């Protein structure tokens, strides 16, 4: 916690000196200034006054401490501790939202408890401010992008029939002109689409293009073997063999990297 900037308002010099002496034992409090009447207090607390705490005498020759606070209601208010020789002002002090109320002559133990109360209230206020600042900052950040979603099924259209092929069952896809044959569990399913269109729809972490006319489900690949002319021979779990093209070697190498520690 930074230094608690304190203003002492009292028309009695001895009273101001007593508060100053007691505050000397609390190094986290700094006496920012002293005022001997209400008018000086109003001037000191008006505008951009940097005061965290005010010890305010209730009875003063021009304005009472309560009147000073009434005139400051539209401004940011520091914490206020009323100081007076008369306890009849207690209720009015707390109605004016004073943090505490001290009777003269000041008791050192009671004064220490008052300072502890001030520290606690300021710490709570600072924590609230930090939370508001963090909330405000977070509200300016863009919402995290939703993860992409991919179809789990492919729709196959046949004359008089529509049916779905789960993508998890697909072994590979092969282009044939404007059609693509989807091989799933040994069965071919023909879609009217291009291979590039399907490539954009499928999950790239699962489906890998290995040839201008082939996309393979990597979860169905059993082994890869370097083949002629820089190509790869892929063997699937069902025994099917596929040959890659050198044009897609970079994609295959990228796929293999995730398994190399």
PDB file of C-alpha atoms in Angstrom:
ATOM      1  CA  UNK A   1       0.000   0.000   0.000  1.00  0.00           C
ATOM      2  CA  UNK A   2       1.392   3.456  -0.881  1.00  0.00           C
ATOM      3  CA  UNK A   3       1.562   6.313   1.615  1.00  0.00           C
ATOM      4  CA  UNK A   4      -1.823   7.419   2.947  1.00  0.00           C
ATOM      5  CA  UNK A   5      -2.001  11.144   2.320  1.00  0.00           C
ATOM      6  CA  UNK A   6      -3.589  12.833   5.319  1.00  0.00           C
ATOM      7  CA  UNK A   7      -5.073  16.273   5.969  1.00  0.00           C
ATOM      8  CA  UNK A   8      -5.608  17.571   9.517  1.00  0.00           C
ATOM      9  CA  UNK A   9      -8.422  20.091  10.001  1.00  0.00           C
ATOM     10  CA  UNK A  10      -8.800  21.634  13.453  1.00  0.00           C
ATOM     11  CA  UNK A  11      -8.946  25.183  14.758  1.00  0.00           C
ATOM     12  CA  UNK A  12      -6.905  24.225  17.839  1.00  0.00           C
ATOM     13  CA  UNK A  13      -3.108  24.193  17.208  1.00  0.00           C
ATOM     14  CA  UNK A  14      -2.572  21.796  20.106  1.00  0.00           C
ATOM     15  CA  UNK A  15      -5.068  19.347  18.617  1.00  0.00           C
ATOM     16  CA  UNK A  16      -3.339  19.446  15.205  1.00  0.00           C
ATOM     17  CA  UNK A  17       0.024  18.913  16.873  1.00  0.00           C
ATOM     18  CA  UNK A  18      -1.323  15.946  18.865  1.00  0.00           C
ATOM     19  CA  UNK A  19      -2.587  14.207  15.724  1.00  0.00           C
ATOM     20  CA  UNK A  20       0.700  14.926  13.971  1.00  0.00           C
ATOM     21  CA  UNK A  21       2.623  13.360  16.881  1.00  0.00           C
ATOM     22  CA  UNK A  22       0.465  10.241  16.849  1.00  0.00           C
ATOM     23  CA  UNK A  23       0.812   9.893  13.085  1.00  0.00           C
ATOM     24  CA  UNK A  24       4.606  10.075  13.425  1.00  0.00           C
ATOM     25  CA  UNK A  25       4.413   6.504  14.753  1.00  0.00           C
ATOM     26  CA  UNK A  26       2.653   5.356  11.600  1.00  0.00           C
ATOM     27  CA  UNK A  27       5.180   5.731   8.744  1.00  0.00           C
ATOM     28  CA  UNK A  28       2.627   4.708   6.112  1.00  0.00           C
ATOM     29  CA  UNK A  29       0.706   7.938   6.802  1.00  0.00           C
ATOM     30  CA  UNK A  30       1.949  11.255   5.409  1.00  0.00           C
ATOM     31  CA  UNK A  31       0.618  14.568   6.665  1.00  0.00           C
ATOM     32  CA  UNK A  32      -0.214  16.343   3.416  1.00  0.00           C
ATOM     33  CA  UNK A  33      -1.322  19.565   5.106  1.00  0.00           C
ATOM     34  CA  UNK A  34      -3.091  21.257   7.997  1.00  0.00           C
ATOM     35  CA  UNK A  35      -6.086  23.592   8.056  1.00  0.00           C
ATOM     36  CA  UNK A  36      -7.250  25.761  10.939  1.00  0.00           C
ATOM     37  CA  UNK A  37     -10.848  26.310   9.784  1.00  0.00           C
ATOM     38  CA  UNK A  38     -13.549  25.095   7.455  1.00  0.00           C
ATOM     39  CA  UNK A  39     -12.789  27.550   4.670  1.00  0.00           C
ATOM     40  CA  UNK A  40      -9.196  26.371   4.460  1.00  0.00           C
ATOM     41  CA  UNK A  41     -10.433  22.768   4.447  1.00  0.00           C
ATOM     42  CA  UNK A  42     -12.802  23.484   1.558  1.00  0.00           C
ATOM     43  CA  UNK A  43      -9.962  25.061  -0.388  1.00  0.00           C
ATOM     44  CA  UNK A  44      -7.623  22.177   0.360  1.00  0.00           C
ATOM     45  CA  UNK A  45     -10.178  19.519  -0.619  1.00  0.00           C
ATOM     46  CA  UNK A  46     -11.564  21.210  -3.726  1.00  0.00           C
ATOM     47  CA  UNK A  47     -10.502  20.399  -7.250  1.00  0.00           C
ATOM     48  CA  UNK A  48      -7.836  17.775  -7.734  1.00  0.00           C
ATOM     49  CA  UNK A  49      -6.844  17.507  -4.073  1.00  0.00           C
ATOM     50  CA  UNK A  50      -4.734  14.390  -3.521  1.00  0.00           C
ATOM     51  CA  UNK A  51      -5.894  13.471  -0.038  1.00  0.00           C
ATOM     52  CA  UNK A  52      -6.833   9.979   1.149  1.00  0.00           C
ATOM     53  CA  UNK A  53      -7.815  10.760   4.741  1.00  0.00           C
ATOM     54  CA  UNK A  54      -9.022  13.780   6.710  1.00  0.00           C
ATOM     55  CA  UNK A  55      -9.031  14.179  10.470  1.00  0.00           C
ATOM     56  CA  UNK A  56     -11.857  16.697  10.722  1.00  0.00           C
ATOM     57  CA  UNK A  57     -12.763  18.721  13.790  1.00  0.00           C
ATOM     58  CA  UNK A  58     -16.515  19.085  14.178  1.00  0.00           C
ATOM     59  CA  UNK A  59     -16.631  22.453  15.928  1.00  0.00           C
ATOM     60  CA  UNK A  60     -14.834  25.260  14.106  1.00  0.00           C
ATOM     61  CA  UNK A  61     -15.450  29.028  14.078  1.00  0.00           C
ATOM     62  CA  UNK A  62     -16.670  29.373  10.477  1.00  0.00           C
ATOM     63  CA  UNK A  63     -17.958  26.049   9.148  1.00  0.00           C
ATOM     64  CA  UNK A  64     -18.480  22.914  11.189  1.00  0.00           C
ATOM     65  CA  UNK A  65     -16.871  19.734   9.907  1.00  0.00           C
ATOM     66  CA  UNK A  66     -20.312  18.488   8.868  1.00  0.00           C
ATOM     67  CA  UNK A  67     -20.924  21.634   6.798  1.00  0.00           C
ATOM     68  CA  UNK A  68     -17.584  21.205   5.074  1.00  0.00           C
ATOM     69  CA  UNK A  69     -18.570  17.691   3.998  1.00  0.00           C
ATOM     70  CA  UNK A  70     -21.987  18.863   2.825  1.00  0.00           C
ATOM     71  CA  UNK A  71     -20.314  21.329   0.471  1.00  0.00           C
ATOM     72  CA  UNK A  72     -17.979  18.658  -0.874  1.00  0.00           C
ATOM     73  CA  UNK A  73     -20.672  16.103  -1.685  1.00  0.00           C
ATOM     74  CA  UNK A  74     -20.334  16.516  -5.444  1.00  0.00           C
ATOM     75  CA  UNK A  75     -16.587  15.873  -5.362  1.00  0.00           C
ATOM     76  CA  UNK A  76     -14.587  12.696  -4.791  1.00  0.00           C
ATOM     77  CA  UNK A  77     -14.491  12.328  -1.028  1.00  0.00           C
ATOM     78  CA  UNK A  78     -11.505  11.143   0.996  1.00  0.00           C
ATOM     79  CA  UNK A  79     -12.071   9.028   4.088  1.00  0.00           C
ATOM     80  CA  UNK A  80     -13.098  11.184   7.041  1.00  0.00           C
ATOM     81  CA  UNK A  81     -12.464  10.698  10.757  1.00  0.00           C
ATOM     82  CA  UNK A  82     -14.258  13.213  12.941  1.00  0.00           C
ATOM     83  CA  UNK A  83     -12.433  14.546  15.970  1.00  0.00           C
ATOM     84  CA  UNK A  84     -14.300  16.441  18.703  1.00  0.00           C
ATOM     85  CA  UNK A  85     -14.573  16.985  22.432  1.00  0.00           C
ATOM     86  CA  UNK A  86     -18.323  16.272  22.356  1.00  0.00           C
ATOM     87  CA  UNK A  87     -19.837  12.885  21.702  1.00  0.00           C
ATOM     88  CA  UNK A  88     -23.253  14.382  20.901  1.00  0.00           C
ATOM     89  CA  UNK A  89     -22.106  14.631  17.267  1.00  0.00           C
ATOM     90  CA  UNK A  90     -21.544  10.889  16.973  1.00  0.00           C
ATOM     91  CA  UNK A  91     -24.787  10.084  15.164  1.00  0.00           C
ATOM     92  CA  UNK A  92     -24.459  13.051  12.783  1.00  0.00           C
ATOM     93  CA  UNK A  93     -20.887  12.046  12.004  1.00  0.00           C
ATOM     94  CA  UNK A  94     -21.835   8.555  10.909  1.00  0.00           C
ATOM     95  CA  UNK A  95     -24.856   9.849   9.006  1.00  0.00           C
ATOM     96  CA  UNK A  96     -22.305  11.929   7.087  1.00  0.00           C
ATOM     97  CA  UNK A  97     -20.529   8.617   6.223  1.00  0.00           C
ATOM     98  CA  UNK A  98     -17.534   9.308   8.442  1.00  0.00           C
ATOM     99  CA  UNK A  99     -15.251   6.319   8.743  1.00  0.00           C
ATOM    100  CA  UNK A 100     -14.637   6.820  12.454  1.00  0.00           C
ATOM    101  CA  UNK A 101     -15.176   9.189  15.334  1.00  0.00           C
ATOM    102  CA  UNK A 102     -12.494  10.146  17.902  1.00  0.00           C
ATOM    103  CA  UNK A 103     -13.033  11.995  21.146  1.00  0.00           C
ATOM    104  CA  UNK A 104     -10.597  14.507  22.567  1.00  0.00           C
ATOM    105  CA  UNK A 105      -8.268  14.094  24.334  1.00  0.00           C
ATOM    106  CA  UNK A 106      -7.125  11.448  21.902  1.00  0.00           C
ATOM    107  CA  UNK A 107      -6.361   8.046  23.357  1.00  0.00           C
ATOM    108  CA  UNK A 108      -3.258   6.515  21.650  1.00  0.00           C
ATOM    109  CA  UNK A 109      -4.668   2.962  21.631  1.00  0.00           C
ATOM    110  CA  UNK A 110      -7.968   4.135  20.216  1.00  0.00           C
ATOM    111  CA  UNK A 111      -6.064   6.174  17.607  1.00  0.00           C
ATOM    112  CA  UNK A 112      -4.047   3.085  16.549  1.00  0.00           C
ATOM    113  CA  UNK A 113      -7.273   1.108  16.079  1.00  0.00           C
ATOM    114  CA  UNK A 114      -8.625   3.957  13.999  1.00  0.00           C
ATOM    115  CA  UNK A 115      -5.551   3.868  11.727  1.00  0.00           C
ATOM    116  CA  UNK A 116      -5.956   0.099  11.286  1.00  0.00           C
ATOM    117  CA  UNK A 117      -9.542   0.709  10.215  1.00  0.00           C
ATOM    118  CA  UNK A 118      -8.347   3.324   7.710  1.00  0.00           C
ATOM    119  CA  UNK A 119      -5.726   0.954   6.251  1.00  0.00           C
ATOM    120  CA  UNK A 120      -8.313  -1.795   5.839  1.00  0.00           C
ATOM    121  CA  UNK A 121     -10.817   0.488   4.122  1.00  0.00           C
ATOM    122  CA  UNK A 122      -8.220   1.898   1.712  1.00  0.00           C
ATOM    123  CA  UNK A 123      -6.938  -1.587   0.867  1.00  0.00           C
ATOM    124  CA  UNK A 124     -10.518  -2.681   0.088  1.00  0.00           C
ATOM    125  CA  UNK A 125     -11.033   0.397  -2.076  1.00  0.00           C
ATOM    126  CA  UNK A 126      -7.767  -0.197  -3.964  1.00  0.00           C
ATOM    127  CA  UNK A 127      -8.662  -3.870  -4.511  1.00  0.00           C
ATOM    128  CA  UNK A 128     -12.049  -2.810  -5.882  1.00  0.00           C
ATOM    129  CA  UNK A 129     -10.404  -0.269  -8.178  1.00  0.00           C
ATOM    130  CA  UNK A 130      -7.942  -2.870  -9.467  1.00  0.00           C
ATOM    131  CA  UNK A 131     -10.805  -5.277 -10.131  1.00  0.00           C
ATOM    132  CA  UNK A 132     -12.724  -2.591 -12.035  1.00  0.00           C
ATOM    133  CA  UNK A 133      -9.632  -1.684 -14.063  1.00  0.00           C
ATOM    134  CA  UNK A 134      -9.003  -5.342 -14.902  1.00  0.00           C
ATOM    135  CA  UNK A 135     -12.657  -5.869 -15.847  1.00  0.00           C
ATOM    136  CA  UNK A 136     -12.582  -2.750 -18.022  1.00  0.00           C
ATOM    137  CA  UNK A 137      -9.368  -3.882 -19.731  1.00  0.00           C
ATOM    138  CA  UNK A 138     -10.695  -7.381 -20.373  1.00  0.00           C
ATOM    139  CA  UNK A 139     -13.864  -5.928 -21.897  1.00  0.00           C
ATOM    140  CA  UNK A 140     -11.734  -4.221 -24.564  1.00  0.00           C
ATOM    141  CA  UNK A 141     -10.134  -7.485 -25.692  1.00  0.00           C
ATOM    142  CA  UNK A 142     -11.671  -9.311 -28.638  1.00  0.00           C
ATOM    143  CA  UNK A 143     -13.510 -12.489 -27.807  1.00  0.00           C
ATOM    144  CA  UNK A 144     -11.435 -15.583 -28.437  1.00  0.00           C
ATOM    145  CA  UNK A 145     -12.207 -17.089 -31.784  1.00  0.00           C
ATOM    146  CA  UNK A 146     -14.349 -20.182 -31.635  1.00  0.00           C
ATOM    147  CA  UNK A 147     -12.451 -23.304 -32.648  1.00  0.00           C
ATOM    148  CA  UNK A 148     -13.258 -24.448 -36.182  1.00  0.00           C
ATOM    149  CA  UNK A 149     -15.731 -27.236 -36.544  1.00  0.00           C
ATOM    150  CA  UNK A 150     -15.692 -29.937 -39.149  1.00  0.00           C
ATOM    151  CA  UNK A 151     -18.417 -32.283 -40.354  1.00  0.00           C
ATOM    152  CA  UNK A 152     -18.391 -35.723 -38.802  1.00  0.00           C
ATOM    153  CA  UNK A 153     -20.374 -37.150 -41.698  1.00  0.00           C
ATOM    154  CA  UNK A 154     -20.382 -36.815 -45.484  1.00  0.00           C
ATOM    155  CA  UNK A 155     -23.712 -36.727 -47.296  1.00  0.00           C
ATOM    156  CA  UNK A 156     -23.902 -39.064 -50.286  1.00  0.00           C
ATOM    157  CA  UNK A 157     -26.616 -38.503 -52.858  1.00  0.00           C
ATOM    158  CA  UNK A 158     -27.894 -41.226 -55.093  1.00  0.00           C
ATOM    159  CA  UNK A 159     -31.043 -41.298 -57.221  1.00  0.00           C
ATOM    160  CA  UNK A 160     -33.876 -41.654 -54.725  1.00  0.00           C
ATOM    161  CA  UNK A 161     -31.513 -41.952 -51.738  1.00  0.00           C
ATOM    162  CA  UNK A 162     -29.520 -39.774 -49.350  1.00  0.00           C
ATOM    163  CA  UNK A 163     -27.243 -41.309 -46.737  1.00  0.00           C
ATOM    164  CA  UNK A 164     -24.332 -40.411 -44.504  1.00  0.00           C
ATOM    165  CA  UNK A 165     -20.811 -41.792 -44.285  1.00  0.00           C
ATOM    166  CA  UNK A 166     -19.067 -41.072 -40.944  1.00  0.00           C
ATOM    167  CA  UNK A 167     -15.743 -39.332 -41.621  1.00  0.00           C
ATOM    168  CA  UNK A 168     -14.083 -41.498 -38.959  1.00  0.00           C
ATOM    169  CA  UNK A 169     -14.783 -44.528 -41.198  1.00  0.00           C
ATOM    170  CA  UNK A 170     -13.266 -42.938 -44.304  1.00  0.00           C
ATOM    171  CA  UNK A 171      -9.923 -44.463 -45.357  1.00  0.00           C
ATOM    172  CA  UNK A 172      -9.157 -42.169 -48.251  1.00  0.00           C
ATOM    173  CA  UNK A 173     -10.733 -40.027 -50.966  1.00  0.00           C
ATOM    174  CA  UNK A 174      -9.822 -40.152 -54.636  1.00  0.00           C
ATOM    175  CA  UNK A 175     -10.653 -37.550 -57.274  1.00  0.00           C
ATOM    176  CA  UNK A 176     -12.154 -38.551 -60.576  1.00  0.00           C
ATOM    177  CA  UNK A 177     -12.983 -35.507 -62.713  1.00  0.00           C
ATOM    178  CA  UNK A 178     -15.779 -33.588 -61.022  1.00  0.00           C
ATOM    179  CA  UNK A 179     -16.458 -36.486 -58.680  1.00  0.00           C
ATOM    180  CA  UNK A 180     -14.755 -37.861 -55.633  1.00  0.00           C
ATOM    181  CA  UNK A 181     -14.889 -41.464 -54.558  1.00  0.00           C
ATOM    182  CA  UNK A 182     -14.892 -41.865 -50.796  1.00  0.00           C
ATOM    183  CA  UNK A 183     -13.551 -45.220 -49.637  1.00  0.00           C
ATOM    184  CA  UNK A 184     -14.922 -46.179 -46.240  1.00  0.00           C
ATOM    185  CA  UNK A 185     -14.542 -49.638 -44.731  1.00  0.00           C
ATOM    186  CA  UNK A 186     -13.931 -51.137 -48.137  1.00  0.00           C
ATOM    187  CA  UNK A 187     -16.963 -49.524 -49.759  1.00  0.00           C
ATOM    188  CA  UNK A 188     -16.770 -46.755 -52.411  1.00  0.00           C
ATOM    189  CA  UNK A 189     -19.188 -43.820 -52.169  1.00  0.00           C
ATOM    190  CA  UNK A 190     -19.317 -41.302 -55.000  1.00  0.00           C
ATOM    191  CA  UNK A 191     -19.814 -37.581 -54.273  1.00  0.00           C
ATOM    192  CA  UNK A 192     -20.337 -34.851 -56.836  1.00  0.00           C
ATOM    193  CA  UNK A 193     -17.600 -32.522 -55.660  1.00  0.00           C
ATOM    194  CA  UNK A 194     -13.996 -31.654 -56.245  1.00  0.00           C
ATOM    195  CA  UNK A 195     -11.222 -32.929 -54.018  1.00  0.00           C
ATOM    196  CA  UNK A 196     -10.229 -29.351 -53.156  1.00  0.00           C
ATOM    197  CA  UNK A 197     -13.752 -28.541 -51.983  1.00  0.00           C
ATOM    198  CA  UNK A 198     -13.775 -31.548 -49.676  1.00  0.00           C
ATOM    199  CA  UNK A 199     -10.248 -30.785 -48.479  1.00  0.00           C
ATOM    200  CA  UNK A 200     -11.463 -27.397 -47.225  1.00  0.00           C
ATOM    201  CA  UNK A 201     -14.321 -29.051 -45.304  1.00  0.00           C
ATOM    202  CA  UNK A 202     -12.391 -31.871 -43.630  1.00  0.00           C
ATOM    203  CA  UNK A 203     -10.378 -31.638 -40.424  1.00  0.00           C
ATOM    204  CA  UNK A 204      -6.778 -30.904 -41.521  1.00  0.00           C
ATOM    205  CA  UNK A 205      -5.418 -32.554 -38.376  1.00  0.00           C
ATOM    206  CA  UNK A 206      -6.884 -35.861 -39.595  1.00  0.00           C
ATOM    207  CA  UNK A 207      -7.089 -35.722 -43.371  1.00  0.00           C
ATOM    208  CA  UNK A 208      -3.872 -35.172 -45.340  1.00  0.00           C
ATOM    209  CA  UNK A 209      -3.583 -34.500 -49.040  1.00  0.00           C
ATOM    210  CA  UNK A 210      -0.768 -36.633 -50.420  1.00  0.00           C
ATOM    211  CA  UNK A 211      -1.438 -36.318 -54.127  1.00  0.00           C
ATOM    212  CA  UNK A 212      -3.302 -34.082 -56.531  1.00  0.00           C
ATOM    213  CA  UNK A 213      -6.008 -36.774 -56.604  1.00  0.00           C
ATOM    214  CA  UNK A 214      -5.681 -38.328 -53.117  1.00  0.00           C
ATOM    215  CA  UNK A 215      -6.552 -37.380 -49.531  1.00  0.00           C
ATOM    216  CA  UNK A 216      -5.855 -39.951 -46.837  1.00  0.00           C
ATOM    217  CA  UNK A 217      -7.243 -40.343 -43.346  1.00  0.00           C
ATOM    218  CA  UNK A 218      -3.987 -40.326 -41.346  1.00  0.00           C
ATOM    219  CA  UNK A 219      -5.585 -42.380 -38.599  1.00  0.00           C
ATOM    220  CA  UNK A 220      -5.885 -45.210 -41.136  1.00  0.00           C
ATOM    221  CA  UNK A 221      -2.187 -45.117 -42.102  1.00  0.00           C
ATOM    222  CA  UNK A 222      -0.233 -48.104 -40.827  1.00  0.00           C
ATOM    223  CA  UNK A 223       3.176 -47.284 -42.307  1.00  0.00           C
ATOM    224  CA  UNK A 224       5.040 -45.059 -44.780  1.00  0.00           C
ATOM    225  CA  UNK A 225       7.914 -46.218 -46.894  1.00  0.00           C
ATOM    226  CA  UNK A 226      10.190 -44.027 -49.038  1.00  0.00           C
ATOM    227  CA  UNK A 227       9.457 -44.914 -52.632  1.00  0.00           C
ATOM    228  CA  UNK A 228      10.819 -44.100 -56.035  1.00  0.00           C
ATOM    229  CA  UNK A 229      11.442 -40.484 -57.183  1.00  0.00           C
ATOM    230  CA  UNK A 230      11.079 -39.045 -53.662  1.00  0.00           C
ATOM    231  CA  UNK A 231       7.577 -40.389 -53.238  1.00  0.00           C
ATOM    232  CA  UNK A 232       6.128 -42.329 -50.315  1.00  0.00           C
ATOM    233  CA  UNK A 233       4.254 -45.613 -50.329  1.00  0.00           C
ATOM    234  CA  UNK A 234       1.539 -45.527 -47.673  1.00  0.00           C
ATOM    235  CA  UNK A 235       0.055 -48.746 -46.362  1.00  0.00           C
ATOM    236  CA  UNK A 236      -3.320 -48.498 -44.653  1.00  0.00           C
ATOM    237  CA  UNK A 237      -4.575 -50.764 -41.905  1.00  0.00           C
ATOM    238  CA  UNK A 238      -6.856 -52.525 -44.370  1.00  0.00           C
ATOM    239  CA  UNK A 239      -3.830 -53.370 -46.574  1.00  0.00           C
ATOM    240  CA  UNK A 240      -4.581 -50.769 -49.206  1.00  0.00           C
ATOM    241  CA  UNK A 241      -1.525 -49.036 -50.730  1.00  0.00           C
ATOM    242  CA  UNK A 242      -1.418 -45.392 -51.785  1.00  0.00           C
ATOM    243  CA  UNK A 243       1.448 -43.558 -53.484  1.00  0.00           C
ATOM    244  CA  UNK A 244       2.110 -39.917 -52.689  1.00  0.00           C
ATOM    245  CA  UNK A 245       3.359 -37.236 -55.038  1.00  0.00           C
ATOM    246  CA  UNK A 246       6.623 -35.329 -54.473  1.00  0.00           C
ATOM    247  CA  UNK A 247       4.616 -32.114 -54.649  1.00  0.00           C
ATOM    248  CA  UNK A 248       3.114 -32.994 -51.274  1.00  0.00           C
ATOM    249  CA  UNK A 249       6.323 -34.079 -49.538  1.00  0.00           C
ATOM    250  CA  UNK A 250       6.379 -30.929 -47.395  1.00  0.00           C
ATOM    251  CA  UNK A 251       2.869 -31.667 -46.085  1.00  0.00           C
ATOM    252  CA  UNK A 252       3.872 -35.254 -45.315  1.00  0.00           C
ATOM    253  CA  UNK A 253       7.046 -34.142 -43.534  1.00  0.00           C
ATOM    254  CA  UNK A 254       5.003 -31.691 -41.489  1.00  0.00           C
ATOM    255  CA  UNK A 255       2.605 -34.481 -40.567  1.00  0.00           C
ATOM    256  CA  UNK A 256       5.499 -36.728 -39.488  1.00  0.00           C
ATOM    257  CA  UNK A 257       7.061 -34.033 -37.274  1.00  0.00           C
ATOM    258  CA  UNK A 258       4.414 -34.440 -34.605  1.00  0.00           C
ATOM    259  CA  UNK A 259       5.671 -37.976 -33.962  1.00  0.00           C
ATOM    260  CA  UNK A 260       9.365 -37.048 -33.785  1.00  0.00           C
ATOM    261  CA  UNK A 261      10.563 -35.960 -30.348  1.00  0.00           C
TER     262      UNK A 261
END
